[in-house]
Coordinates of C-alpha atoms in Angstrom, one line a residue:
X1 CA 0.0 0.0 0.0
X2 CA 2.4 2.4 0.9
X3 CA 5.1 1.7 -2.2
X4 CA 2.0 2.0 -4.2
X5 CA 1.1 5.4 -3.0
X6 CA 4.9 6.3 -3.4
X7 CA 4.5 5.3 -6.8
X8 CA 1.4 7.4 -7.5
X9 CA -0.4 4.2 -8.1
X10 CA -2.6 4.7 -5.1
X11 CA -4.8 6.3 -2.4
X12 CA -2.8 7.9 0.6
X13 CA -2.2 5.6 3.4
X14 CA -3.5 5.7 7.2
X15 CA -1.5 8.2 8.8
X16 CA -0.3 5.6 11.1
X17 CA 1.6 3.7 8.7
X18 CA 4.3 5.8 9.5
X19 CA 5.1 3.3 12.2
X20 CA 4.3 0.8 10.1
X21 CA 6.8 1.4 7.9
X22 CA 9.6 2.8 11.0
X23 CA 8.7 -0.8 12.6
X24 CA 9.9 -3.0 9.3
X25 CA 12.7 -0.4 8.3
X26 CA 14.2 -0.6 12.0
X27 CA 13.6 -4.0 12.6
X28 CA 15.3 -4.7 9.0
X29 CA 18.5 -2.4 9.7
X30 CA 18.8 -3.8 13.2
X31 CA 19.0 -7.2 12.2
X32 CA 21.7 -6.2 9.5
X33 CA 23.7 -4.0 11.8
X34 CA 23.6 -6.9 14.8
X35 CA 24.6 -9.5 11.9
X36 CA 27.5 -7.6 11.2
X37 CA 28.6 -7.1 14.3
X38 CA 31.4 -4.6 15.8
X39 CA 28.8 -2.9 17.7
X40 CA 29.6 -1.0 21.0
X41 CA 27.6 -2.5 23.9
X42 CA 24.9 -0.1 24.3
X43 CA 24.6 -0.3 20.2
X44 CA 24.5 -3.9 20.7
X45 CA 21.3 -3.2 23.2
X46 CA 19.9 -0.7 21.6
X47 CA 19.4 -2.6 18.3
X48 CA 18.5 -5.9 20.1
X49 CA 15.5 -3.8 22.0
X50 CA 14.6 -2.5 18.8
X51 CA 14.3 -5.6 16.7
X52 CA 13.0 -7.4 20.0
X53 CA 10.3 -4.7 20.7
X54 CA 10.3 -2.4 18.3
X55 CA 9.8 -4.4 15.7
X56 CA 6.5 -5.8 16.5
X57 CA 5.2 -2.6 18.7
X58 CA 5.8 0.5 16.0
X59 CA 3.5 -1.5 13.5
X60 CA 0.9 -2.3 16.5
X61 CA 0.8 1.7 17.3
X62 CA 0.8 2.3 13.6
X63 CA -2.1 0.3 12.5
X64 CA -4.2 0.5 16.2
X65 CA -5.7 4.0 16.1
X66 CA -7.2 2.8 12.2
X67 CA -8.3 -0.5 13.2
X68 CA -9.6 -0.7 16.9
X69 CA -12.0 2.5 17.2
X70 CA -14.5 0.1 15.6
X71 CA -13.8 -3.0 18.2
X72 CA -15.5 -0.2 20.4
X73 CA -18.0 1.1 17.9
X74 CA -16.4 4.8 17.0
X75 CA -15.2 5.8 14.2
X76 CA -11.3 6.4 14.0
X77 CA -9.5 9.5 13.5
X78 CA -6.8 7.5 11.4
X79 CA -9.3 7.2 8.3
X80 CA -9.4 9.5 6.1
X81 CA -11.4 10.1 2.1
X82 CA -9.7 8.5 -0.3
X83 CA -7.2 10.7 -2.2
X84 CA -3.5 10.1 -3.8
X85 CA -2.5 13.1 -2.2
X86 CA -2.5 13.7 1.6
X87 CA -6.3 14.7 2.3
X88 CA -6.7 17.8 5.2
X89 CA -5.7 16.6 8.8
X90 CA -3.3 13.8 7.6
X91 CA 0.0 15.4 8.3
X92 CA -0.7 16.5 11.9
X93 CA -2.0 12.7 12.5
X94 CA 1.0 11.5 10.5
X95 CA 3.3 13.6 12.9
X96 CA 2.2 12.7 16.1
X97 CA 3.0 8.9 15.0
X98 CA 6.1 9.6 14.1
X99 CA 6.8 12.0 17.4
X100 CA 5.4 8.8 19.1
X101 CA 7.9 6.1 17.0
X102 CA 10.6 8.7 18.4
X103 CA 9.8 8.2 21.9
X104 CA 9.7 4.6 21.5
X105 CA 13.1 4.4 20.1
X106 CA 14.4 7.1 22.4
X107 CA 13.0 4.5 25.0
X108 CA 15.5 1.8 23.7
X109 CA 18.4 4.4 23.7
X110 CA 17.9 5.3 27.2
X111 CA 17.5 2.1 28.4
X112 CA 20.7 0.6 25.9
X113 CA 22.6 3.6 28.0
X114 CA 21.9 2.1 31.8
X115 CA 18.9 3.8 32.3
X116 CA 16.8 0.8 32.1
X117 CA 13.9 1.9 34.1
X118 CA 13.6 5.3 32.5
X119 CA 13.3 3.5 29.2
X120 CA 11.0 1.0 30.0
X121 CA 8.8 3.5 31.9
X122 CA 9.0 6.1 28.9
X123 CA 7.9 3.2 26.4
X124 CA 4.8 2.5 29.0
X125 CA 4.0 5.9 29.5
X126 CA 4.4 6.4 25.5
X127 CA 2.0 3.6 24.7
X128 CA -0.7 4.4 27.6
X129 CA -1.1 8.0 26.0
X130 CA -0.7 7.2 22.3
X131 CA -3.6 4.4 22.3
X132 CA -5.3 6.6 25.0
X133 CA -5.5 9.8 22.6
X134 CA -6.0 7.6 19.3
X135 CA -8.3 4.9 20.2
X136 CA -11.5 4.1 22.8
X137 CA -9.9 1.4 24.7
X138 CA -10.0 3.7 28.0
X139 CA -13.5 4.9 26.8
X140 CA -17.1 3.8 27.0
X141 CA -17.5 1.3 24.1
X142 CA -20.9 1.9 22.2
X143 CA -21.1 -1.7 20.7
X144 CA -19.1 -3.8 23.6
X145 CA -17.9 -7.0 22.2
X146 CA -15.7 -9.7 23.2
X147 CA -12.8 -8.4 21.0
X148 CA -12.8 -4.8 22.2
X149 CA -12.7 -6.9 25.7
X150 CA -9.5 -8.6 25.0
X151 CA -8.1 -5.6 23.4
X152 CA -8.8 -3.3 26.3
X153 CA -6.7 -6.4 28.5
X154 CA -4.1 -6.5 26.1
X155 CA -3.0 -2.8 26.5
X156 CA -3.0 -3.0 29.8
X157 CA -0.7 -6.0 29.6
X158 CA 1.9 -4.5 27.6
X159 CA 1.7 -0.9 30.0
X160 CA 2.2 -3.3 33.3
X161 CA 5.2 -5.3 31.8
X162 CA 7.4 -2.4 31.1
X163 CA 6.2 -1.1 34.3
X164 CA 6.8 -4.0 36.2
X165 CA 10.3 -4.7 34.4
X166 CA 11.3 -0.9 35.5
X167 CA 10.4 -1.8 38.9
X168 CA 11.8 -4.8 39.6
X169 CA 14.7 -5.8 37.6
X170 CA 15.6 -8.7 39.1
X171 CA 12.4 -10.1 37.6
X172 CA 12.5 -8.2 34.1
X173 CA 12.5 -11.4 31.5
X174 CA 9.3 -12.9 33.2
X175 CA 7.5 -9.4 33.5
X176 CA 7.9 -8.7 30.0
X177 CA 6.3 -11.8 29.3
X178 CA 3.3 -9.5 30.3
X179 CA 4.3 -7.1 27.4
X180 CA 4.5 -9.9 24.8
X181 CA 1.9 -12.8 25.8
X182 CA -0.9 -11.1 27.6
X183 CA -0.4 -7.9 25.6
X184 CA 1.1 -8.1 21.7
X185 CA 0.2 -11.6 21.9
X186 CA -3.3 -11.1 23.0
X187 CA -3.3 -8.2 20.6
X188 CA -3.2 -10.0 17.5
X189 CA -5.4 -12.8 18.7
X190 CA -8.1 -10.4 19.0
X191 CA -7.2 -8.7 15.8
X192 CA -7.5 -12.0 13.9
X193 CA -10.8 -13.1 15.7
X194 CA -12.2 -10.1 13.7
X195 CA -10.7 -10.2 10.7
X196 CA -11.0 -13.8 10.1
X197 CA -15.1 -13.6 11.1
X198 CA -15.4 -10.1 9.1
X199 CA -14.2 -12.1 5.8
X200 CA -16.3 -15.1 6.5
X201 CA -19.3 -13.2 6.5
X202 CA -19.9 -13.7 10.2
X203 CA -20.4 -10.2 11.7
X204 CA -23.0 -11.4 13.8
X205 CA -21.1 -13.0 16.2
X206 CA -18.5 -10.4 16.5
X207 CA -21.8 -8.4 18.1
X208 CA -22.4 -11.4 20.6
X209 CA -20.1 -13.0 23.6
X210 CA -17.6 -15.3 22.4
X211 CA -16.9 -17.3 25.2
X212 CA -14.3 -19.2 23.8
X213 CA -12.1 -15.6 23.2
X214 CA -12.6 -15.0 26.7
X215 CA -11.2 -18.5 27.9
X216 CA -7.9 -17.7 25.1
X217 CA -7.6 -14.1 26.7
X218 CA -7.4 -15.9 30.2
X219 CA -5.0 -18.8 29.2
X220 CA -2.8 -16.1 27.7
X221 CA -3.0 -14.1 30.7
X222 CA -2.6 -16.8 32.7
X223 CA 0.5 -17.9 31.2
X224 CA 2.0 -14.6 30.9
X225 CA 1.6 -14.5 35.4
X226 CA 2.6 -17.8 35.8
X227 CA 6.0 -17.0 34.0
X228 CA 6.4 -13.9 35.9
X229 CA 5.6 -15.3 39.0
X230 CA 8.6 -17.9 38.6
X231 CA 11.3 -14.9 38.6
X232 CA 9.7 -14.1 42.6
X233 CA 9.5 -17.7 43.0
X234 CA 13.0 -19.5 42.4
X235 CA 12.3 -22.9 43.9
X236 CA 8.7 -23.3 41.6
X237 CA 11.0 -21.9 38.3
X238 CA 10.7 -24.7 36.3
X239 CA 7.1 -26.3 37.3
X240 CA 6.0 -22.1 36.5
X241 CA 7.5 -22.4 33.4
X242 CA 6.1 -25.6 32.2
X243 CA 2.5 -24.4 33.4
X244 CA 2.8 -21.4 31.4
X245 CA 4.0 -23.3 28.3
X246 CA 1.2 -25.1 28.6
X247 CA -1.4 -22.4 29.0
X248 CA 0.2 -20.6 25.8
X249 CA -0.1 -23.4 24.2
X250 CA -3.9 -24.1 25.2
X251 CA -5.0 -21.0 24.5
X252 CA -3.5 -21.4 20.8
X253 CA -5.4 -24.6 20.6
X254 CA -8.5 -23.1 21.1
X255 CA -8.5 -20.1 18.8
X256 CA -7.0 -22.5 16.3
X257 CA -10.0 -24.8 16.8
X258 CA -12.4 -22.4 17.3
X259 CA -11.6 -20.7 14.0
X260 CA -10.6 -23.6 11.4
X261 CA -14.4 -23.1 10.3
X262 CA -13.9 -19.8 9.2
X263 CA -10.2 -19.8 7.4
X264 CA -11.4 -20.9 3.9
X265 CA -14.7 -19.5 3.9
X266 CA -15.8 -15.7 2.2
X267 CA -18.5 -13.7 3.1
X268 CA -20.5 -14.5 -0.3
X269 CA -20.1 -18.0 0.7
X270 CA -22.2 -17.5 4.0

């Protein structure tokens, strides 16, 4: 979409696919620049964080504030009239995502540079306001649905695991479990739910409770705590990590099966 519009072959992107596009371009130089080694230390950090984090976070931010205002039933401030140039209101959106990207990866400097806590906490801080201004997940949904539900539980996830990583370091692998299970994790699960139903032609039950999207939010949750609780916990390490394996792994299992239906069928087809 975007090479297209850089092409003049298309309409102007979301504004937020200025993260999009930092996300895969700083994930891709990252990768090269850590495969080449001859990095200082902090470099070293800084680019692992990056293509760790980064990498799958700028495009979350990015494509969020388009996507996710309907989960809640508003309409989003990301979509704009089609138009091959960009349309009134674009470029102040398109800035604040990049002012955004910046304190993400400012986040990662900070951090690579021994301030660990400072950068995890400007990260959280960073993605509480951006998906606070840009989407309803702190607001009143008009249309609640089970996917706006698991959204709403997957932004606080990735909020308390940089939080809890800044505050207690000892216990910083297991809390970021928090960012990337219960929270990215969780994310795209609910993401897919609606896509994958949308295309099927089965809208209807995006407006009813899935109860089988609640039990894969709590599996995912619950693995995401039982792995943090092994880092407080050293003589139950192992058994914790086991558990939460499992629990990952079960709550894959049941969005797999819960959705096979749907993977091959269109909306005519329904």
């Amino acid at each position: 979409l975007v090479t297209r519009w850089f092409l003049g072959a298309g309409d102007t992107p979301p504004p937020g696919f200025v993260l999009v596009m930092g996300g895969i371009v700083g994930g891709a130089v990252s990768a090269g620049m850590l495969a080449n080694g001859g990095l200082s230390a902090p470099d070293w950090q800084a680019g692992r964080l990056f293509l760790l984090q980064g990498f799958p976070l700028l495009p979350v931010m990015g494509i969020g504030p388009y996507v996710l205002p309907r989960f809640f039933g508003h309409p989003s401030g990301h979509s704009f009239d089609e138009s091959p140039t960009p349309p009134k209101g674009w470029m102040k959106r398109a800035a604040a995502s990049a002012a955004a990207g910046s304190l993400v990866v400012a986040g990662f400097f900070w951090e690579s540079r021994g301030h660990a806590a400072a950068g995890q906490l400007l990260r959280a801080v960073t993605i509480l306001g951006w998906f606070a201004i840009e989407t309803p997940w702190l607001r009143k949904a008009r249309k609640p649905t089970t996917p706006g539900n698991a959204i709403r539980w997957a932004f606080a996830s990735m909020v308390a695991g940089l939080v809890c990583a800044a505050f207690w370091p000892q216990a910083r692998i297991g809390s970021l479990h928090l960012f990337f299970v219960a929270g990215l994790g969780l994310a795209t699960v609910a993401v897919a739910t609606r896509v994958v139903l949308g295309h099927a032609g089965r809208h209807d039950l995006l407006q009813k409770r899935i109860v089988w999207l609640r039990w894969v939010t709590g599996l995912l949750a619950l693995a995401a705590l039982t792995r943090m609780t092994s880092d407080f916990i050293p003589k139950v390490t192992v058994s914790h990590h086991i558990y939460a394996a499992w629990s990952w792994a079960a709550g894959c299992m049941v969005w797999l099966i819960a959705m096979a239906r749907y993977f091959f069928r269109r909306e005519e087809d329904s």
